[in-house]
Amino acid sequence: MTPAELEAALIWANKINMEVYYYWCTAIMVLIHAGFMMYEMGASRVKHTLAAGTKNVLAFAYMIPTFWLFGWWIYLAMTNGFVPDFEAGASALPWSDSMGPNLEDNATGVFWGAFTLFACTTASIMSGAVIERIRMTAFIILAVVLGSVVWILAASWGWHYAGWMVTEWGYHDFGASGVVHIISGFFALGVLIHLGPRIGKFNADGTANVIRGHSLPMTMVGLMLIVTGFFGFLGGCLFYGGGGPAGIGQWTNIYGMPTTLSAICFNTLMGIAGGMIGAYTKTRDPFWMMSGALCGVISVAAGMDLYYPGLAFILAFAGGVIGPVAAGFVEKMGIDDAVGAVAVHGVCGILGLLFAGLFLGGYPTFSEDIPAVTFFGQFKGMIVMVLLGFIPGYVLAFAFKKIGILRAGDNVQEVGMDVEIAALAYPEEIISDAAK
Amino acid sequence: MNTSPIESWDAAGAIFSFAGGGGATLFCVLTVVFCIVPLFFTLKTENHHENMTK
């Protein structure tokens, strides 16, 4: 074999390995969606169970064609802000040669697939918050706007090597604390303000009642599936093998800075553990212990490519403590967030960005023209993410409320949202009166 | 129906049915339609149950 043939063979092997890697990251990320579905169904009362699950599955189903139609184009074309770069986005138009089977393009399909699953995750984050009273049509449209427009616009700005937040501020968000979690959490908050609480959640004096779901074990297993899926999610945040000799071999983050899969393994596990222990210490509640895993990993996600594992554990512990406290604050404000999505994703996403600003000063970026990570850059990025998530959710939910398609009527809620589903979750005789 | 964009596998690029032709655009439009129309049926079902439970 000549040196030229050897180099060609290496390049081919690298290309195929890259394809295999993202294909399986995408498959593992489907577990996040399976987990959210179980989580929400368990957190629902029996009469709403199937509506919660169906809503979640339909969000998944709608995200895929809409992300193919325009989501991927937004990512490639909108790096400058609100003015599209049509040339950069041309290959992402749904009728372009790259957006289907193409023997000269091993990358687009698997990258599109991974990003589509990130989009599905954003919709799932909102989905749990609004269970037991949102109407299906409104939810699907909100999910499509969140997953196929808003989050991917945020990703184009702050999760793309040419995004304006990266090139102007040195914004660093390795594991999507901002672009996925803040965006989804605050979009959900905007929707919840107009959606209103479940019937019976708040008393006349403003105090809150606990509405228990029908299966905490189902919710806990769902959360464990989400934790499992995070390995696909965070593994998919790496860029495969483009940074070594001859463009082969070295992992980089999405900004082109070298890293390793081992780095992500250290800090994903330490983040999960810190969050679980922190939330359990704070609440002694199994629901929050499992949600604490999410609080922890989201709190360290932005900088997990660079943190010392001991630091990641402590930051995640803090996230696990702060998550349930923030959920209590949201409830005190009269917002009924059925699963704590605003606190877990929105507030812990904020922590993730600010922690990276505090602890990652001094690291060089991939180009001398790009500013280094600073607390102020991360802080400004956080403000952008909060507003970009909140405003569309608030405005769209307001419009749906005005035309009367946002919230199910009280009678439908009393009978159960499952009245619209042509099936029963369980044979009635096995359900105790208490669970009904 | 001949939908193949290629006559040989040598140096083939885009190999999906209708690649580079008007058929791809047509199916894009149909994808949009088949996303939107079910929403109207869903809305109709919701309204039906809203009225039925009053």
Short mmCIF file of C-alpha atoms in Angstrom, two decimals:
data_model
loop_
_atom_site.label_atom_id
_atom_site.label_comp_id
_atom_site.label_asym_id
_atom_site.label_seq_id
_atom_site.Cartn_x
_atom_site.Cartn_y
_atom_site.Cartn_z
CA MET A 1 0.00 0.00 0.00
CA THR A 2 1.43 3.38 -0.97
CA PRO A 3 1.45 6.28 1.51
CA ALA A 4 -1.26 7.97 -0.57
CA GLU A 5 -3.44 4.84 -0.47
CA LEU A 6 -2.87 4.53 3.26
CA GLU A 7 -3.93 8.13 3.82
CA ALA A 8 -7.02 7.62 1.67
CA ALA A 9 -7.90 4.48 3.65
CA LEU A 10 -7.49 6.35 6.95
CA ILE A 11 -9.72 9.15 5.78
CA TRP A 12 -12.39 6.65 4.74
CA ALA A 13 -12.15 4.80 8.04
CA ASN A 14 -12.47 8.10 9.90
CA LYS A 15 -15.50 9.06 7.84
CA ILE A 16 -17.27 5.77 8.48
CA ASN A 17 -16.40 5.81 12.20
CA MET A 18 -17.82 9.32 12.44
CA GLU A 19 -21.03 8.15 10.78
CA VAL A 20 -21.33 5.17 13.12
CA TYR A 21 -20.66 7.31 16.18
CA TYR A 22 -23.41 9.90 15.52
CA TYR A 23 -25.87 7.25 14.34
CA TRP A 24 -25.69 5.52 17.73
CA CYS A 25 -25.61 8.79 19.67
CA THR A 26 -28.93 9.56 17.99
CA ALA A 27 -30.33 6.14 18.88
CA ILE A 28 -29.28 6.56 22.53
CA MET A 29 -30.89 10.01 22.58
CA VAL A 30 -34.24 8.41 21.75
CA LEU A 31 -34.05 7.07 25.31
CA ILE A 32 -34.40 10.65 26.53
CA HIS A 33 -37.73 10.82 24.79
CA ALA A 34 -38.81 7.43 26.10
CA GLY A 35 -37.81 8.61 29.56
CA PHE A 36 -39.73 11.87 29.33
CA MET A 37 -42.79 9.95 28.16
CA MET A 38 -42.66 7.65 31.21
CA TYR A 39 -41.83 10.54 33.50
CA GLU A 40 -44.86 12.55 32.37
CA MET A 41 -47.26 9.62 32.35
CA GLY A 42 -46.20 8.67 35.89
CA ALA A 43 -46.56 12.28 37.01
CA SER A 44 -50.12 12.44 35.63
CA ARG A 45 -53.21 11.24 37.42
CA VAL A 46 -54.79 8.12 35.93
CA LYS A 47 -57.45 9.99 33.96
CA HIS A 48 -54.77 12.01 32.12
CA THR A 49 -52.15 9.31 31.60
CA LEU A 50 -52.54 8.47 27.92
CA ALA A 51 -53.10 12.08 26.91
CA ALA A 52 -49.75 12.93 28.52
CA GLY A 53 -48.00 10.08 26.71
CA THR A 54 -49.69 10.76 23.37
CA LYS A 55 -48.82 14.44 23.54
CA ASN A 56 -45.20 13.58 24.14
CA VAL A 57 -45.01 11.09 21.27
CA LEU A 58 -46.69 13.50 18.84
CA ALA A 59 -44.13 16.17 19.70
CA PHE A 60 -41.43 13.67 18.72
CA ALA A 61 -43.25 12.80 15.50
CA TYR A 62 -43.84 16.43 14.45
CA MET A 63 -40.30 17.49 15.25
CA ILE A 64 -38.73 15.16 12.71
CA PRO A 65 -40.37 16.40 9.46
CA THR A 66 -40.36 20.05 10.57
CA PHE A 67 -36.68 19.89 11.48
CA TRP A 68 -36.03 18.39 8.06
CA LEU A 69 -38.13 21.08 6.36
CA PHE A 70 -36.63 24.17 8.05
CA GLY A 71 -34.83 23.44 11.36
CA TRP A 72 -31.52 22.38 9.89
CA TRP A 73 -31.61 25.33 7.48
CA ILE A 74 -32.00 27.75 10.40
CA TYR A 75 -28.92 26.27 12.07
CA LEU A 76 -26.70 26.75 9.05
CA ALA A 77 -28.12 30.03 7.79
CA MET A 78 -28.75 32.14 10.90
CA THR A 79 -25.31 32.40 12.55
CA ASN A 80 -25.27 36.19 12.10
CA GLY A 81 -28.47 36.88 14.06
CA PHE A 82 -31.80 37.43 12.36
CA VAL A 83 -30.47 37.99 8.83
CA PRO A 84 -30.13 34.69 6.96
CA ASP A 85 -27.01 33.73 5.04
CA PHE A 86 -28.67 31.98 2.08
CA GLU A 87 -25.39 30.67 0.73
CA ALA A 88 -24.48 28.96 4.03
CA GLY A 89 -27.96 27.50 4.31
CA ALA A 90 -28.29 26.27 0.72
CA SER A 91 -27.20 22.71 1.45
CA ALA A 92 -29.84 22.43 4.20
CA LEU A 93 -32.83 23.23 2.02
CA PRO A 94 -35.02 20.11 2.04
CA TRP A 95 -34.73 19.60 -1.70
CA SER A 96 -30.93 19.95 -1.78
CA ASP A 97 -28.74 16.97 -2.66
CA SER A 98 -27.43 16.76 0.92
CA MET A 99 -30.83 16.29 2.55
CA GLY A 100 -31.33 12.71 1.43
CA PRO A 101 -29.32 9.59 0.57
CA ASN A 102 -26.08 10.79 -1.00
CA LEU A 103 -22.95 8.68 -1.54
CA GLU A 104 -20.72 11.75 -1.37
CA ASP A 105 -22.11 12.98 1.96
CA ASN A 106 -21.77 10.72 5.01
CA ALA A 107 -22.19 13.58 7.46
CA THR A 108 -25.39 15.55 6.88
CA GLY A 109 -27.86 12.78 7.70
CA VAL A 110 -26.28 11.80 11.01
CA PHE A 111 -25.73 15.42 12.11
CA TRP A 112 -29.28 16.32 11.13
CA GLY A 113 -30.50 13.27 13.07
CA ALA A 114 -28.58 14.18 16.21
CA PHE A 115 -29.78 17.80 16.09
CA THR A 116 -33.34 16.60 15.49
CA LEU A 117 -33.14 14.58 18.70
CA PHE A 118 -31.86 17.66 20.55
CA ALA A 119 -34.96 19.42 19.21
CA CYS A 120 -37.17 16.58 20.47
CA THR A 121 -35.57 16.98 23.89
CA THR A 122 -36.52 20.66 24.03
CA ALA A 123 -40.15 19.80 23.27
CA SER A 124 -40.15 17.10 25.94
CA ILE A 125 -38.85 19.57 28.51
CA MET A 126 -41.85 21.83 27.91
CA SER A 127 -44.21 18.87 27.64
CA GLY A 128 -43.93 17.81 31.28
CA ALA A 129 -44.64 21.28 32.61
CA VAL A 130 -48.01 21.60 30.90
CA ILE A 131 -49.59 18.18 31.55
CA GLU A 132 -53.24 17.66 32.46
CA ARG A 133 -54.65 20.87 30.89
CA ILE A 134 -53.02 21.93 27.60
CA ARG A 135 -54.87 21.20 24.37
CA MET A 136 -53.11 18.89 21.92
CA THR A 137 -53.18 21.17 18.85
CA ALA A 138 -51.74 24.14 20.71
CA PHE A 139 -49.11 21.94 22.29
CA ILE A 140 -47.96 20.50 18.96
CA ILE A 141 -47.60 23.96 17.41
CA LEU A 142 -45.74 25.25 20.47
CA ALA A 143 -43.48 22.19 20.39
CA VAL A 144 -42.65 22.73 16.71
CA VAL A 145 -41.86 26.41 17.28
CA LEU A 146 -39.67 25.56 20.27
CA GLY A 147 -37.86 22.61 18.72
CA SER A 148 -37.63 23.46 15.04
CA VAL A 149 -37.22 27.24 15.31
CA VAL A 150 -36.27 28.71 18.70
CA TRP A 151 -33.73 26.24 20.07
CA ILE A 152 -32.01 25.82 16.74
CA LEU A 153 -31.79 29.59 16.31
CA ALA A 154 -30.10 29.69 19.73
CA ALA A 155 -27.80 26.88 18.60
CA SER A 156 -26.92 28.77 15.43
CA TRP A 157 -25.92 31.79 17.56
CA GLY A 158 -24.13 30.05 20.41
CA TRP A 159 -23.46 26.44 19.42
CA HIS A 160 -21.81 26.89 16.03
CA TYR A 161 -18.18 27.87 15.53
CA ALA A 162 -19.32 30.85 13.43
CA GLY A 163 -22.24 31.89 15.65
CA TRP A 164 -22.17 35.56 16.58
CA MET A 165 -22.25 34.89 20.34
CA VAL A 166 -19.17 32.70 19.96
CA THR A 167 -17.20 35.05 17.74
CA GLU A 168 -18.19 38.23 19.63
CA TRP A 169 -18.28 37.08 23.27
CA GLY A 170 -16.40 33.78 23.43
CA TYR A 171 -19.64 32.12 24.58
CA HIS A 172 -18.90 28.59 25.83
CA ASP A 173 -21.74 26.11 26.20
CA PHE A 174 -20.31 22.65 25.53
CA GLY A 175 -23.28 20.54 26.72
CA ALA A 176 -26.07 22.99 25.86
CA SER A 177 -26.91 24.37 29.32
CA GLY A 178 -28.07 27.52 27.56
CA VAL A 179 -29.06 26.58 24.03
CA VAL A 180 -31.20 23.61 25.07
CA HIS A 181 -32.04 23.93 28.76
CA ILE A 182 -32.46 27.68 29.36
CA ILE A 183 -34.31 28.02 26.07
CA SER A 184 -36.75 25.19 26.89
CA GLY A 185 -37.20 26.08 30.55
CA PHE A 186 -38.02 29.71 29.87
CA PHE A 187 -40.14 28.92 26.82
CA ALA A 188 -42.15 26.67 29.17
CA LEU A 189 -42.40 29.51 31.70
CA GLY A 190 -43.84 31.82 29.04
CA VAL A 191 -46.44 29.20 28.15
CA LEU A 192 -47.30 28.39 31.79
CA ILE A 193 -48.08 32.02 32.60
CA HIS A 194 -50.96 31.98 30.09
CA LEU A 195 -51.93 28.34 30.47
CA GLY A 196 -52.76 28.64 34.16
CA PRO A 197 -52.65 25.95 36.86
CA ARG A 198 -54.33 22.57 36.99
CA ILE A 199 -57.72 22.64 38.65
CA GLY A 200 -57.23 22.36 42.40
CA LYS A 201 -53.53 23.23 42.40
CA PHE A 202 -53.92 26.52 44.25
CA ASN A 203 -56.30 27.48 47.04
CA ALA A 204 -58.15 30.78 47.22
CA ASP A 205 -55.50 32.19 49.57
CA GLY A 206 -52.76 31.37 47.04
CA THR A 207 -51.30 28.39 48.89
CA ALA A 208 -50.47 25.36 46.76
CA ASN A 209 -51.70 21.78 47.04
CA VAL A 210 -49.62 18.77 46.10
CA ILE A 211 -51.11 16.92 43.11
CA ARG A 212 -49.54 13.48 43.10
CA GLY A 213 -49.03 11.55 39.89
CA HIS A 214 -50.38 8.02 39.70
CA SER A 215 -47.01 6.22 39.50
CA LEU A 216 -43.88 7.56 41.11
CA PRO A 217 -41.98 4.36 40.19
CA MET A 218 -42.82 4.97 36.51
CA THR A 219 -41.58 8.55 36.87
CA MET A 220 -38.34 7.36 38.49
CA VAL A 221 -37.65 4.79 35.79
CA GLY A 222 -38.39 7.48 33.20
CA LEU A 223 -35.86 9.79 34.80
CA MET A 224 -33.26 7.01 34.81
CA LEU A 225 -33.87 6.55 31.08
CA ILE A 226 -33.33 10.27 30.58
CA VAL A 227 -30.05 9.98 32.50
CA THR A 228 -29.03 7.10 30.21
CA GLY A 229 -29.99 9.11 27.15
CA PHE A 230 -27.77 11.94 28.33
CA PHE A 231 -24.74 9.86 27.34
CA GLY A 232 -25.95 10.05 23.75
CA PHE A 233 -26.85 13.72 24.15
CA LEU A 234 -23.53 14.80 25.63
CA GLY A 235 -21.54 12.44 23.42
CA GLY A 236 -23.30 14.05 20.46
CA CYS A 237 -21.99 17.44 21.60
CA LEU A 238 -18.49 16.34 20.56
CA PHE A 239 -17.11 16.77 17.10
CA TYR A 240 -15.65 13.54 15.84
CA GLY A 241 -12.05 13.25 14.77
CA GLY A 242 -11.47 16.47 12.85
CA GLY A 243 -8.69 18.02 14.89
CA GLY A 244 -5.72 15.65 14.61
CA PRO A 245 -2.99 15.16 11.99
CA ALA A 246 -4.39 15.28 8.44
CA GLY A 247 -7.78 16.07 9.92
CA ILE A 248 -8.01 12.67 11.60
CA GLY A 249 -8.25 11.52 15.14
CA GLN A 250 -8.67 14.28 17.70
CA TRP A 251 -12.05 14.99 19.27
CA THR A 252 -13.03 18.64 19.55
CA ASN A 253 -15.97 20.41 21.12
CA ILE A 254 -18.44 22.12 18.83
CA TYR A 255 -16.25 25.25 18.90
CA GLY A 256 -13.19 23.39 17.59
CA MET A 257 -11.35 23.24 20.95
CA PRO A 258 -9.64 19.86 21.51
CA THR A 259 -11.18 17.50 24.07
CA THR A 260 -11.68 13.77 24.68
CA LEU A 261 -14.59 11.40 25.16
CA SER A 262 -12.98 10.51 28.49
CA ALA A 263 -13.36 14.11 29.66
CA ILE A 264 -17.07 13.94 29.00
CA CYS A 265 -17.36 10.56 30.72
CA PHE A 266 -15.68 11.89 33.89
CA ASN A 267 -17.92 14.88 34.21
CA THR A 268 -21.22 13.41 33.00
CA LEU A 269 -21.00 10.79 35.75
CA MET A 270 -19.75 13.24 38.39
CA GLY A 271 -22.52 15.66 37.41
CA ILE A 272 -25.22 13.01 37.69
CA ALA A 273 -23.92 11.83 41.07
CA GLY A 274 -23.47 15.31 42.53
CA GLY A 275 -26.95 16.37 41.50
CA MET A 276 -28.61 13.25 42.89
CA ILE A 277 -26.86 13.52 46.25
CA GLY A 278 -27.46 17.27 46.48
CA ALA A 279 -31.17 17.01 45.73
CA TYR A 280 -31.62 14.03 48.07
CA THR A 281 -29.81 15.88 50.86
CA LYS A 282 -32.09 18.87 50.36
CA THR A 283 -35.44 17.10 49.99
CA ARG A 284 -35.28 13.36 50.96
CA ASP A 285 -37.73 13.01 48.09
CA PRO A 286 -37.13 10.25 45.48
CA PHE A 287 -38.70 12.38 42.75
CA TRP A 288 -36.26 15.18 43.41
CA MET A 289 -33.36 12.76 43.89
CA MET A 290 -33.89 11.63 40.29
CA SER A 291 -34.62 15.14 38.99
CA GLY A 292 -31.47 16.14 40.85
CA ALA A 293 -29.47 14.05 38.39
CA LEU A 294 -30.75 16.35 35.65
CA CYS A 295 -30.11 19.45 37.79
CA GLY A 296 -26.56 18.27 38.34
CA VAL A 297 -25.65 17.39 34.80
CA ILE A 298 -27.28 20.56 33.41
CA SER A 299 -25.39 22.68 35.97
CA VAL A 300 -22.05 21.36 34.71
CA ALA A 301 -22.92 20.79 31.05
CA ALA A 302 -21.63 24.12 29.70
CA GLY A 303 -18.10 23.51 30.95
CA MET A 304 -17.88 19.75 31.32
CA ASP A 305 -15.24 19.45 28.60
CA LEU A 306 -12.81 21.30 30.88
CA TYR A 307 -13.82 20.91 34.53
CA TYR A 308 -11.82 18.98 37.10
CA PRO A 309 -14.18 16.12 38.12
CA GLY A 310 -14.14 17.16 41.79
CA LEU A 311 -15.22 20.65 40.78
CA ALA A 312 -17.95 19.19 38.54
CA PHE A 313 -19.26 17.15 41.48
CA ILE A 314 -19.48 20.18 43.77
CA LEU A 315 -21.13 22.36 41.12
CA ALA A 316 -23.61 19.58 40.38
CA PHE A 317 -24.32 19.18 44.10
CA ALA A 318 -25.14 22.90 44.20
CA GLY A 319 -27.43 22.45 41.20
CA GLY A 320 -29.16 19.55 42.96
CA VAL A 321 -29.84 21.74 45.99
CA ILE A 322 -30.84 24.86 44.07
CA GLY A 323 -33.20 23.02 41.65
CA PRO A 324 -35.89 22.11 44.21
CA VAL A 325 -35.54 25.48 45.93
CA ALA A 326 -36.14 27.22 42.61
CA ALA A 327 -39.16 24.96 41.96
CA GLY A 328 -40.63 26.08 45.29
CA PHE A 329 -40.09 29.70 44.30
CA VAL A 330 -41.83 29.18 40.95
CA GLU A 331 -44.80 27.64 42.79
CA LYS A 332 -44.90 30.56 45.22
CA MET A 333 -45.23 32.85 42.22
CA GLY A 334 -48.49 31.07 41.37
CA ILE A 335 -47.04 29.11 38.44
CA ASP A 336 -48.08 25.45 38.23
CA ASP A 337 -45.10 23.68 36.68
CA ALA A 338 -46.14 20.04 37.11
CA VAL A 339 -42.62 18.57 36.91
CA GLY A 340 -40.37 21.46 37.86
CA ALA A 341 -39.11 22.00 34.29
CA VAL A 342 -38.53 25.73 34.73
CA ALA A 343 -36.33 25.10 37.77
CA VAL A 344 -34.53 21.98 36.54
CA HIS A 345 -33.83 23.18 33.02
CA GLY A 346 -34.19 26.97 33.12
CA VAL A 347 -32.58 27.79 36.45
CA CYS A 348 -29.95 25.03 36.37
CA GLY A 349 -29.17 26.03 32.77
CA ILE A 350 -28.43 29.54 34.07
CA LEU A 351 -26.16 28.02 36.71
CA GLY A 352 -24.40 26.02 34.02
CA LEU A 353 -23.52 29.10 31.96
CA LEU A 354 -22.49 31.20 34.96
CA PHE A 355 -20.39 28.42 36.50
CA ALA A 356 -18.51 28.14 33.20
CA GLY A 357 -17.94 31.89 33.28
CA LEU A 358 -16.63 31.70 36.85
CA PHE A 359 -14.38 28.65 36.50
CA LEU A 360 -13.15 28.58 32.89
CA GLY A 361 -11.31 31.87 32.65
CA GLY A 362 -8.00 31.75 30.82
CA TYR A 363 -8.62 28.88 28.41
CA PRO A 364 -7.64 29.80 24.86
CA THR A 365 -10.30 29.47 22.17
CA PHE A 366 -9.82 27.80 18.80
CA SER A 367 -8.76 31.00 17.07
CA GLU A 368 -6.82 34.07 18.15
CA ASP A 369 -9.64 36.15 16.68
CA ILE A 370 -12.18 34.70 19.14
CA PRO A 371 -12.30 36.16 22.66
CA ALA A 372 -11.58 33.83 25.59
CA VAL A 373 -14.33 32.65 27.95
CA THR A 374 -15.25 35.35 30.48
CA PHE A 375 -17.90 35.64 33.17
CA PHE A 376 -19.31 38.73 31.46
CA GLY A 377 -19.52 36.94 28.10
CA GLN A 378 -21.34 34.03 29.72
CA PHE A 379 -23.63 36.41 31.61
CA LYS A 380 -24.60 38.25 28.43
CA GLY A 381 -25.15 34.89 26.74
CA MET A 382 -27.42 33.83 29.59
CA ILE A 383 -29.56 36.97 29.19
CA VAL A 384 -29.90 36.31 25.45
CA MET A 385 -30.93 32.69 26.09
CA VAL A 386 -33.52 33.64 28.73
CA LEU A 387 -35.13 36.22 26.46
CA LEU A 388 -34.93 34.10 23.32
CA GLY A 389 -36.68 31.27 25.15
CA PHE A 390 -39.23 33.25 27.12
CA ILE A 391 -40.54 35.77 24.58
CA PRO A 392 -41.72 33.35 21.84
CA GLY A 393 -43.37 31.04 24.39
CA TYR A 394 -45.11 33.95 26.10
CA VAL A 395 -46.30 35.61 22.89
CA LEU A 396 -47.48 32.45 21.17
CA ALA A 397 -49.30 31.16 24.26
CA PHE A 398 -50.95 34.58 24.64
CA ALA A 399 -52.19 34.38 21.03
CA PHE A 400 -53.52 30.83 21.52
CA LYS A 401 -55.24 31.88 24.73
CA LYS A 402 -56.94 34.76 22.93
CA ILE A 403 -58.35 32.47 20.25
CA GLY A 404 -59.36 29.88 22.85
CA ILE A 405 -57.25 26.89 21.83
CA LEU A 406 -54.63 26.86 24.60
CA ARG A 407 -56.35 25.33 27.61
CA ALA A 408 -58.82 22.47 27.84
CA GLY A 409 -62.15 23.36 29.38
CA ASP A 410 -62.77 22.62 33.07
CA ASN A 411 -65.21 19.85 32.19
CA VAL A 412 -62.66 18.02 30.03
CA GLN A 413 -60.10 18.35 32.81
CA GLU A 414 -62.57 17.01 35.38
CA VAL A 415 -63.47 14.00 33.21
CA GLY A 416 -59.80 13.55 32.30
CA MET A 417 -57.81 14.53 29.23
CA ASP A 418 -57.89 10.87 28.20
CA VAL A 419 -61.48 11.43 27.06
CA GLU A 420 -59.90 12.49 23.74
CA ILE A 421 -57.87 9.28 23.48
CA ALA A 422 -59.58 6.21 22.07
CA ALA A 423 -58.16 3.85 24.72
CA LEU A 424 -57.89 3.31 28.48
CA ALA A 425 -54.55 3.45 30.28
CA TYR A 426 -55.49 0.65 32.66
CA PRO A 427 -58.42 -1.71 33.13
CA GLU A 428 -60.55 0.16 35.64
CA GLU A 429 -60.79 -2.68 38.14
CA ILE A 430 -57.08 -2.61 38.99
CA ILE A 431 -57.05 1.08 39.87
CA SER A 432 -57.68 1.96 43.48
CA ASP A 433 -60.00 4.83 44.32
CA ALA A 434 -57.06 6.76 45.74
CA ALA A 435 -55.23 6.68 42.41
CA LYS A 436 -58.24 7.91 40.46
CA MET B 1 -42.31 5.15 -12.58
CA ASN B 2 -38.62 5.86 -13.17
CA THR B 3 -37.46 7.97 -10.25
CA SER B 4 -33.75 7.18 -10.38
CA PRO B 5 -31.43 10.18 -10.77
CA ILE B 6 -28.52 7.92 -11.82
CA GLU B 7 -27.79 5.48 -14.62
CA SER B 8 -24.64 4.03 -13.03
CA TRP B 9 -23.15 3.77 -9.52
CA ASP B 10 -19.83 5.14 -10.78
CA ALA B 11 -19.19 8.55 -9.19
CA ALA B 12 -22.78 8.71 -8.01
CA GLY B 13 -23.71 11.46 -5.51
CA ALA B 14 -27.31 12.09 -4.55
CA ILE B 15 -29.10 8.80 -5.14
CA PHE B 16 -32.52 9.45 -3.63
CA SER B 17 -35.64 9.18 -5.74
CA PHE B 18 -36.40 12.34 -7.73
CA ALA B 19 -32.99 13.90 -6.81
CA GLY B 20 -32.51 17.11 -8.74
CA GLY B 21 -36.02 16.98 -10.19
CA GLY B 22 -39.41 18.51 -9.54
CA GLY B 23 -40.61 15.39 -7.75
CA ALA B 24 -38.53 16.27 -4.69
CA THR B 25 -40.20 19.67 -4.43
CA LEU B 26 -43.62 18.09 -4.80
CA PHE B 27 -42.97 15.71 -1.91
CA CYS B 28 -41.66 18.60 0.21
CA VAL B 29 -44.96 20.37 -0.31
CA LEU B 30 -46.88 17.18 0.47
CA THR B 31 -44.87 16.77 3.68
CA VAL B 32 -45.99 20.23 4.77
CA VAL B 33 -49.61 19.43 3.89
CA PHE B 34 -49.53 16.11 5.73
CA CYS B 35 -48.19 17.86 8.82
CA ILE B 36 -50.81 20.60 8.84
CA VAL B 37 -53.99 18.74 7.87
CA PRO B 38 -53.88 16.31 10.85
CA LEU B 39 -53.77 19.33 13.14
CA PHE B 40 -57.20 20.38 11.87
CA PHE B 41 -58.58 16.92 12.62
CA THR B 42 -57.03 17.06 16.09
CA LEU B 43 -58.58 20.46 16.69
CA LYS B 44 -61.94 19.14 15.53
CA THR B 45 -61.70 16.21 17.99
CA GLU B 46 -60.80 18.59 20.82
CA ASN B 47 -63.72 20.88 20.06
CA HIS B 48 -66.05 17.88 19.87
CA HIS B 49 -65.04 16.71 23.35
CA GLU B 50 -65.17 20.24 24.74
CA ASN B 51 -68.80 20.49 23.59
CA MET B 52 -69.70 16.94 24.63
CA THR B 53 -68.52 17.40 28.24
CA LYS B 54 -70.37 20.71 28.77
#
